[in-house]
Amino acid sequence: MTVRTERAGETREQILTAAERLFAEHGVFAVSNRQVSEAAGQGNNAAVGYHFGTKTDLVHAIVRKHTERIERIRRRMLAETAGSDEVRDWVACLVRPVTEHLAELGSPTWFARFGAQVMTDPVLRGIMVDDALSSPALVEIIGELKRCLPELPPGVRAERRAMTSHLMVQMCAERERALAEDAPTPRAGWHDAATGLIDATVGLWTAPITISTPERPHAKEAGDD
């Protein structure tokens, strides 16, 4: 590796870290490339565009940086859980890779809040969704949940999968925000926080199913024609 290549790699990492923090704290489109460059200690305000291209490309790079690490944890847990018929084991495979990654990052972290910002943006949300759908381990985990809960109709399964995603994203972001503000948290560490999230998510997946019935027309009031 040449000195120039090494410096370029360091610059890219500085930009990624600065962008993730600013996007997490202020929202993606509230932050300019100039602000990211300044926060990364780059005198050249065009540094973001030079190294990453568009802001969407920068968001892609941040997501990819974290999801590659999360995927390694997910594959390990998938191997450890193989053959289980317990819903809780497969829900843990959904939750713990993310919280374990956040714990490994140390403190402070910004990825959970960054993810929450991206998931609420109609333009950028697809980046996170597409990345999740491209994870072979995640697809396999969802398949194992389907195997353990064969009675769930496809529509209900899709609904609960979406609920699980929102719950994970928002609860991790809330905990990360509390830690950044030195505010009290319900659980002492990320491992315990994951346990509470798993408890709630298992309840979500195993909740009873209410079959909707067509709404009946409102009865006419006395005196109506």
mmCIF file of C-alpha atoms in Angstrom:
data_model
loop_
_atom_site.group_PDB
_atom_site.id
_atom_site.type_symbol
_atom_site.label_atom_id
_atom_site.label_comp_id
_atom_site.label_asym_id
_atom_site.label_seq_id
_atom_site.Cartn_x
_atom_site.Cartn_y
_atom_site.Cartn_z
ATOM 1 C CA MET A 1 0.000 0.000 0.000
ATOM 2 C CA THR A 2 1.426 3.394 -1.006
ATOM 3 C CA VAL A 3 1.504 6.372 1.335
ATOM 4 C CA ARG A 4 -0.981 8.147 -0.925
ATOM 5 C CA THR A 5 -3.415 5.204 -0.818
ATOM 6 C CA GLU A 6 -3.068 4.955 2.955
ATOM 7 C CA ARG A 7 -3.793 8.668 3.381
ATOM 8 C CA ALA A 8 -6.827 8.403 1.092
ATOM 9 C CA GLY A 9 -8.122 5.527 3.222
ATOM 10 C CA GLU A 10 -7.661 7.556 6.408
ATOM 11 C CA THR A 11 -9.449 10.531 4.837
ATOM 12 C CA ARG A 12 -12.374 8.346 3.766
ATOM 13 C CA GLU A 13 -12.664 6.934 7.290
ATOM 14 C CA GLN A 14 -12.597 10.432 8.820
ATOM 15 C CA ILE A 15 -15.332 11.558 6.440
ATOM 16 C CA LEU A 16 -17.464 8.479 7.177
ATOM 17 C CA THR A 17 -17.191 9.018 10.935
ATOM 18 C CA ALA A 18 -17.967 12.737 10.721
ATOM 19 C CA ALA A 19 -20.907 12.198 8.368
ATOM 20 C CA GLU A 20 -22.404 9.443 10.504
ATOM 21 C CA ARG A 21 -22.277 11.636 13.610
ATOM 22 C CA LEU A 22 -23.725 14.717 11.912
ATOM 23 C CA PHE A 23 -26.446 12.754 10.109
ATOM 24 C CA ALA A 24 -27.397 11.014 13.370
ATOM 25 C CA GLU A 25 -27.639 14.264 15.302
ATOM 26 C CA HIS A 26 -29.197 16.553 12.694
ATOM 27 C CA GLY A 27 -30.685 14.451 9.882
ATOM 28 C CA VAL A 28 -29.161 13.627 6.526
ATOM 29 C CA PHE A 29 -30.469 16.479 4.411
ATOM 30 C CA ALA A 30 -29.939 19.098 7.114
ATOM 31 C CA VAL A 31 -26.175 18.569 6.825
ATOM 32 C CA SER A 32 -24.155 19.862 3.873
ATOM 33 C CA ASN A 33 -21.079 18.260 2.339
ATOM 34 C CA ARG A 34 -19.155 21.340 3.448
ATOM 35 C CA GLN A 35 -20.125 20.699 7.078
ATOM 36 C CA VAL A 36 -19.060 17.066 6.784
ATOM 37 C CA SER A 37 -15.706 18.071 5.278
ATOM 38 C CA GLU A 38 -15.080 20.612 8.031
ATOM 39 C CA ALA A 39 -16.035 18.132 10.776
ATOM 40 C CA ALA A 40 -13.658 15.607 9.200
ATOM 41 C CA GLY A 41 -10.829 18.127 9.334
ATOM 42 C CA GLN A 42 -10.599 18.483 5.566
ATOM 43 C CA GLY A 43 -9.586 21.851 4.192
ATOM 44 C CA ASN A 44 -11.011 20.951 0.796
ATOM 45 C CA ASN A 45 -14.782 21.397 0.885
ATOM 46 C CA ALA A 46 -15.096 19.107 -2.143
ATOM 47 C CA ALA A 47 -13.543 16.184 -0.257
ATOM 48 C CA VAL A 48 -16.884 14.399 0.246
ATOM 49 C CA GLY A 49 -17.722 14.506 -3.443
ATOM 50 C CA TYR A 50 -14.195 13.481 -4.431
ATOM 51 C CA HIS A 51 -14.115 10.406 -2.179
ATOM 52 C CA PHE A 52 -17.775 9.317 -2.259
ATOM 53 C CA GLY A 53 -19.723 11.099 -4.994
ATOM 54 C CA THR A 54 -23.260 12.083 -4.014
ATOM 55 C CA LYS A 55 -24.729 12.264 -0.531
ATOM 56 C CA THR A 56 -26.683 9.097 -1.319
ATOM 57 C CA ASP A 57 -23.390 7.362 -2.123
ATOM 58 C CA LEU A 58 -22.039 8.553 1.227
ATOM 59 C CA VAL A 59 -25.055 7.121 3.054
ATOM 60 C CA HIS A 60 -24.532 3.841 1.167
ATOM 61 C CA ALA A 61 -20.928 3.732 2.343
ATOM 62 C CA ILE A 62 -21.861 4.300 6.001
ATOM 63 C CA VAL A 63 -24.530 1.584 5.870
ATOM 64 C CA ARG A 64 -22.167 -0.854 4.168
ATOM 65 C CA LYS A 65 -19.400 -0.194 6.706
ATOM 66 C CA HIS A 66 -21.633 -1.330 9.578
ATOM 67 C CA THR A 67 -23.744 -3.996 7.931
ATOM 68 C CA GLU A 68 -20.689 -5.972 6.826
ATOM 69 C CA ARG A 69 -19.687 -6.290 10.489
ATOM 70 C CA ILE A 70 -23.245 -7.061 11.593
ATOM 71 C CA GLU A 71 -23.501 -9.744 8.925
ATOM 72 C CA ARG A 72 -20.445 -11.549 10.334
ATOM 73 C CA ILE A 73 -22.076 -11.689 13.776
ATOM 74 C CA ARG A 74 -25.367 -12.779 12.204
ATOM 75 C CA ARG A 75 -23.691 -15.663 10.353
ATOM 76 C CA ARG A 76 -22.018 -16.819 13.564
ATOM 77 C CA MET A 77 -25.310 -16.762 15.469
ATOM 78 C CA LEU A 78 -27.079 -18.525 12.608
ATOM 79 C CA ALA A 79 -24.591 -21.378 12.821
ATOM 80 C CA GLU A 80 -24.961 -21.564 16.606
ATOM 81 C CA THR A 81 -28.781 -21.651 16.382
ATOM 82 C CA ALA A 82 -29.098 -24.147 13.526
ATOM 83 C CA GLY A 83 -31.864 -26.695 14.053
ATOM 84 C CA SER A 84 -33.704 -24.819 16.835
ATOM 85 C CA ASP A 85 -37.501 -24.895 16.892
ATOM 86 C CA GLU A 86 -37.726 -22.012 19.375
ATOM 87 C CA VAL A 87 -39.102 -18.691 18.132
ATOM 88 C CA ARG A 88 -37.030 -16.881 20.759
ATOM 89 C CA ASP A 89 -33.770 -18.282 19.358
ATOM 90 C CA TRP A 90 -34.502 -16.916 15.897
ATOM 91 C CA VAL A 91 -35.715 -13.565 17.215
ATOM 92 C CA ALA A 92 -32.405 -13.342 19.095
ATOM 93 C CA CYS A 93 -30.642 -13.868 15.756
ATOM 94 C CA LEU A 94 -32.469 -10.783 14.474
ATOM 95 C CA VAL A 95 -31.757 -8.569 17.485
ATOM 96 C CA ARG A 96 -28.399 -9.476 18.993
ATOM 97 C CA PRO A 97 -26.150 -8.966 15.939
ATOM 98 C CA VAL A 98 -27.124 -5.284 15.920
ATOM 99 C CA THR A 99 -26.797 -4.714 19.664
ATOM 100 C CA GLU A 100 -23.571 -6.727 19.854
ATOM 101 C CA HIS A 101 -22.120 -4.559 17.087
ATOM 102 C CA LEU A 102 -23.164 -1.380 18.894
ATOM 103 C CA ALA A 103 -21.547 -2.677 22.092
ATOM 104 C CA GLU A 104 -18.318 -3.455 20.226
ATOM 105 C CA LEU A 105 -18.153 0.111 18.877
ATOM 106 C CA GLY A 106 -17.668 1.443 22.408
ATOM 107 C CA SER A 107 -18.943 4.869 23.357
ATOM 108 C CA PRO A 108 -20.165 7.128 21.911
ATOM 109 C CA THR A 109 -21.940 5.551 18.947
ATOM 110 C CA TRP A 110 -24.095 7.144 16.257
ATOM 111 C CA PHE A 111 -25.091 4.273 13.978
ATOM 112 C CA ALA A 112 -28.439 3.508 15.676
ATOM 113 C CA ARG A 113 -29.580 7.142 15.420
ATOM 114 C CA PHE A 114 -28.213 7.372 11.893
ATOM 115 C CA GLY A 115 -30.288 4.311 10.979
ATOM 116 C CA ALA A 116 -33.411 5.856 12.504
ATOM 117 C CA GLN A 117 -32.885 9.035 10.453
ATOM 118 C CA VAL A 118 -32.405 7.067 7.229
ATOM 119 C CA MET A 119 -35.401 4.785 7.823
ATOM 120 C CA THR A 120 -37.759 7.749 8.185
ATOM 121 C CA ASP A 121 -36.563 9.385 4.969
ATOM 122 C CA PRO A 122 -38.636 8.361 1.926
ATOM 123 C CA VAL A 123 -35.689 8.823 -0.436
ATOM 124 C CA LEU A 124 -33.009 7.016 1.557
ATOM 125 C CA ARG A 125 -35.059 4.318 3.298
ATOM 126 C CA GLY A 126 -34.592 1.975 0.365
ATOM 127 C CA ILE A 127 -30.845 1.845 1.036
ATOM 128 C CA MET A 128 -31.345 0.175 4.416
ATOM 129 C CA VAL A 129 -34.153 -2.052 3.137
ATOM 130 C CA ASP A 130 -32.224 -3.206 0.072
ATOM 131 C CA ASP A 131 -29.177 -3.923 2.193
ATOM 132 C CA ALA A 132 -31.254 -6.060 4.570
ATOM 133 C CA LEU A 133 -32.812 -7.990 1.686
ATOM 134 C CA SER A 134 -29.335 -8.701 0.279
ATOM 135 C CA SER A 135 -28.234 -10.414 3.513
ATOM 136 C CA PRO A 136 -28.341 -14.207 2.976
ATOM 137 C CA ALA A 137 -28.144 -14.816 6.732
ATOM 138 C CA LEU A 138 -31.075 -12.490 7.443
ATOM 139 C CA VAL A 139 -33.181 -14.102 4.726
ATOM 140 C CA GLU A 140 -32.427 -17.493 6.266
ATOM 141 C CA ILE A 141 -33.381 -16.286 9.767
ATOM 142 C CA ILE A 142 -36.716 -14.969 8.470
ATOM 143 C CA GLY A 143 -37.240 -18.340 6.818
ATOM 144 C CA GLU A 144 -36.631 -20.128 10.123
ATOM 145 C CA LEU A 145 -39.186 -17.882 11.845
ATOM 146 C CA LYS A 146 -41.660 -18.818 9.132
ATOM 147 C CA ARG A 147 -40.926 -22.502 9.766
ATOM 148 C CA CYS A 148 -41.510 -22.069 13.521
ATOM 149 C CA LEU A 149 -44.756 -20.128 12.986
ATOM 150 C CA PRO A 150 -46.471 -21.870 10.058
ATOM 151 C CA GLU A 151 -49.916 -20.703 11.199
ATOM 152 C CA LEU A 152 -49.196 -17.038 10.437
ATOM 153 C CA PRO A 153 -50.878 -15.893 7.206
ATOM 154 C CA PRO A 154 -48.454 -14.216 4.751
ATOM 155 C CA GLY A 155 -49.961 -10.767 5.320
ATOM 156 C CA VAL A 156 -49.660 -11.035 9.095
ATOM 157 C CA ARG A 157 -46.105 -12.320 8.770
ATOM 158 C CA ALA A 158 -45.142 -9.343 6.603
ATOM 159 C CA GLU A 159 -46.848 -6.972 9.031
ATOM 160 C CA ARG A 160 -44.998 -8.389 12.026
ATOM 161 C CA ARG A 161 -41.703 -8.342 10.184
ATOM 162 C CA ALA A 162 -42.206 -4.617 9.537
ATOM 163 C CA MET A 163 -43.165 -4.048 13.186
ATOM 164 C CA THR A 164 -40.006 -5.870 14.289
ATOM 165 C CA SER A 165 -37.862 -3.664 12.077
ATOM 166 C CA HIS A 166 -39.401 -0.458 13.445
ATOM 167 C CA LEU A 167 -39.120 -1.663 17.035
ATOM 168 C CA MET A 168 -35.444 -2.563 16.655
ATOM 169 C CA VAL A 169 -34.498 0.645 14.874
ATOM 170 C CA GLN A 170 -36.315 2.997 17.237
ATOM 171 C CA MET A 171 -35.446 1.274 20.518
ATOM 172 C CA CYS A 172 -31.749 1.060 19.646
ATOM 173 C CA ALA A 173 -31.795 4.719 18.609
ATOM 174 C CA GLU A 174 -33.540 5.734 21.850
ATOM 175 C CA ARG A 175 -30.973 3.895 23.950
ATOM 176 C CA GLU A 176 -28.076 5.361 21.982
ATOM 177 C CA ARG A 177 -29.535 8.858 22.379
ATOM 178 C CA ALA A 178 -29.931 8.374 26.142
ATOM 179 C CA LEU A 179 -26.336 7.195 26.446
ATOM 180 C CA ALA A 180 -25.103 10.206 24.456
ATOM 181 C CA GLU A 181 -27.031 12.546 26.760
ATOM 182 C CA ASP A 182 -25.927 10.667 29.895
ATOM 183 C CA ALA A 183 -29.588 10.001 30.681
ATOM 184 C CA PRO A 184 -30.847 6.943 32.601
ATOM 185 C CA THR A 185 -31.670 3.806 30.597
ATOM 186 C CA PRO A 186 -33.981 0.906 31.559
ATOM 187 C CA ARG A 187 -31.174 -1.650 31.056
ATOM 188 C CA ALA A 188 -27.536 -1.530 32.139
ATOM 189 C CA GLY A 189 -25.879 -2.618 28.888
ATOM 190 C CA TRP A 190 -26.547 -3.466 25.259
ATOM 191 C CA HIS A 191 -26.768 -7.186 26.064
ATOM 192 C CA ASP A 192 -29.530 -6.597 28.624
ATOM 193 C CA ALA A 193 -31.231 -4.100 26.312
ATOM 194 C CA ALA A 194 -31.296 -6.814 23.650
ATOM 195 C CA THR A 195 -32.895 -9.225 26.123
ATOM 196 C CA GLY A 196 -35.765 -6.803 26.742
ATOM 197 C CA LEU A 197 -36.157 -6.202 23.023
ATOM 198 C CA ILE A 198 -36.215 -9.945 22.368
ATOM 199 C CA ASP A 199 -38.885 -10.433 25.055
ATOM 200 C CA ALA A 200 -41.108 -7.833 23.391
ATOM 201 C CA THR A 201 -40.452 -9.105 19.868
ATOM 202 C CA VAL A 202 -41.252 -12.712 20.772
ATOM 203 C CA GLY A 203 -44.565 -11.439 22.163
ATOM 204 C CA LEU A 204 -45.166 -9.585 18.907
ATOM 205 C CA TRP A 205 -44.540 -12.655 16.727
ATOM 206 C CA THR A 206 -46.580 -15.012 18.919
ATOM 207 C CA ALA A 207 -49.490 -12.648 19.567
ATOM 208 C CA PRO A 208 -52.995 -13.887 18.684
ATOM 209 C CA ILE A 209 -54.387 -13.109 15.252
ATOM 210 C CA THR A 210 -57.679 -11.263 14.993
ATOM 211 C CA ILE A 211 -59.439 -11.982 11.728
ATOM 212 C CA SER A 212 -60.890 -8.789 10.305
ATOM 213 C CA THR A 213 -64.512 -8.815 9.226
ATOM 214 C CA PRO A 214 -66.064 -6.458 6.675
ATOM 215 C CA GLU A 215 -67.506 -3.343 8.260
ATOM 216 C CA ARG A 216 -71.282 -3.378 8.456
ATOM 217 C CA PRO A 217 -73.134 -0.333 7.101
ATOM 218 C CA HIS A 218 -74.193 2.065 9.808
ATOM 219 C CA ALA A 219 -77.819 1.583 10.871
ATOM 220 C CA LYS A 220 -80.104 4.432 9.962
ATOM 221 C CA GLU A 221 -81.124 6.715 12.764
ATOM 222 C CA ALA A 222 -84.824 6.823 13.641
ATOM 223 C CA GLY A 223 -86.574 9.272 11.374
ATOM 224 C CA ASP A 224 -84.061 8.961 8.482
ATOM 225 C CA ASP A 225 -85.633 8.622 5.054
#
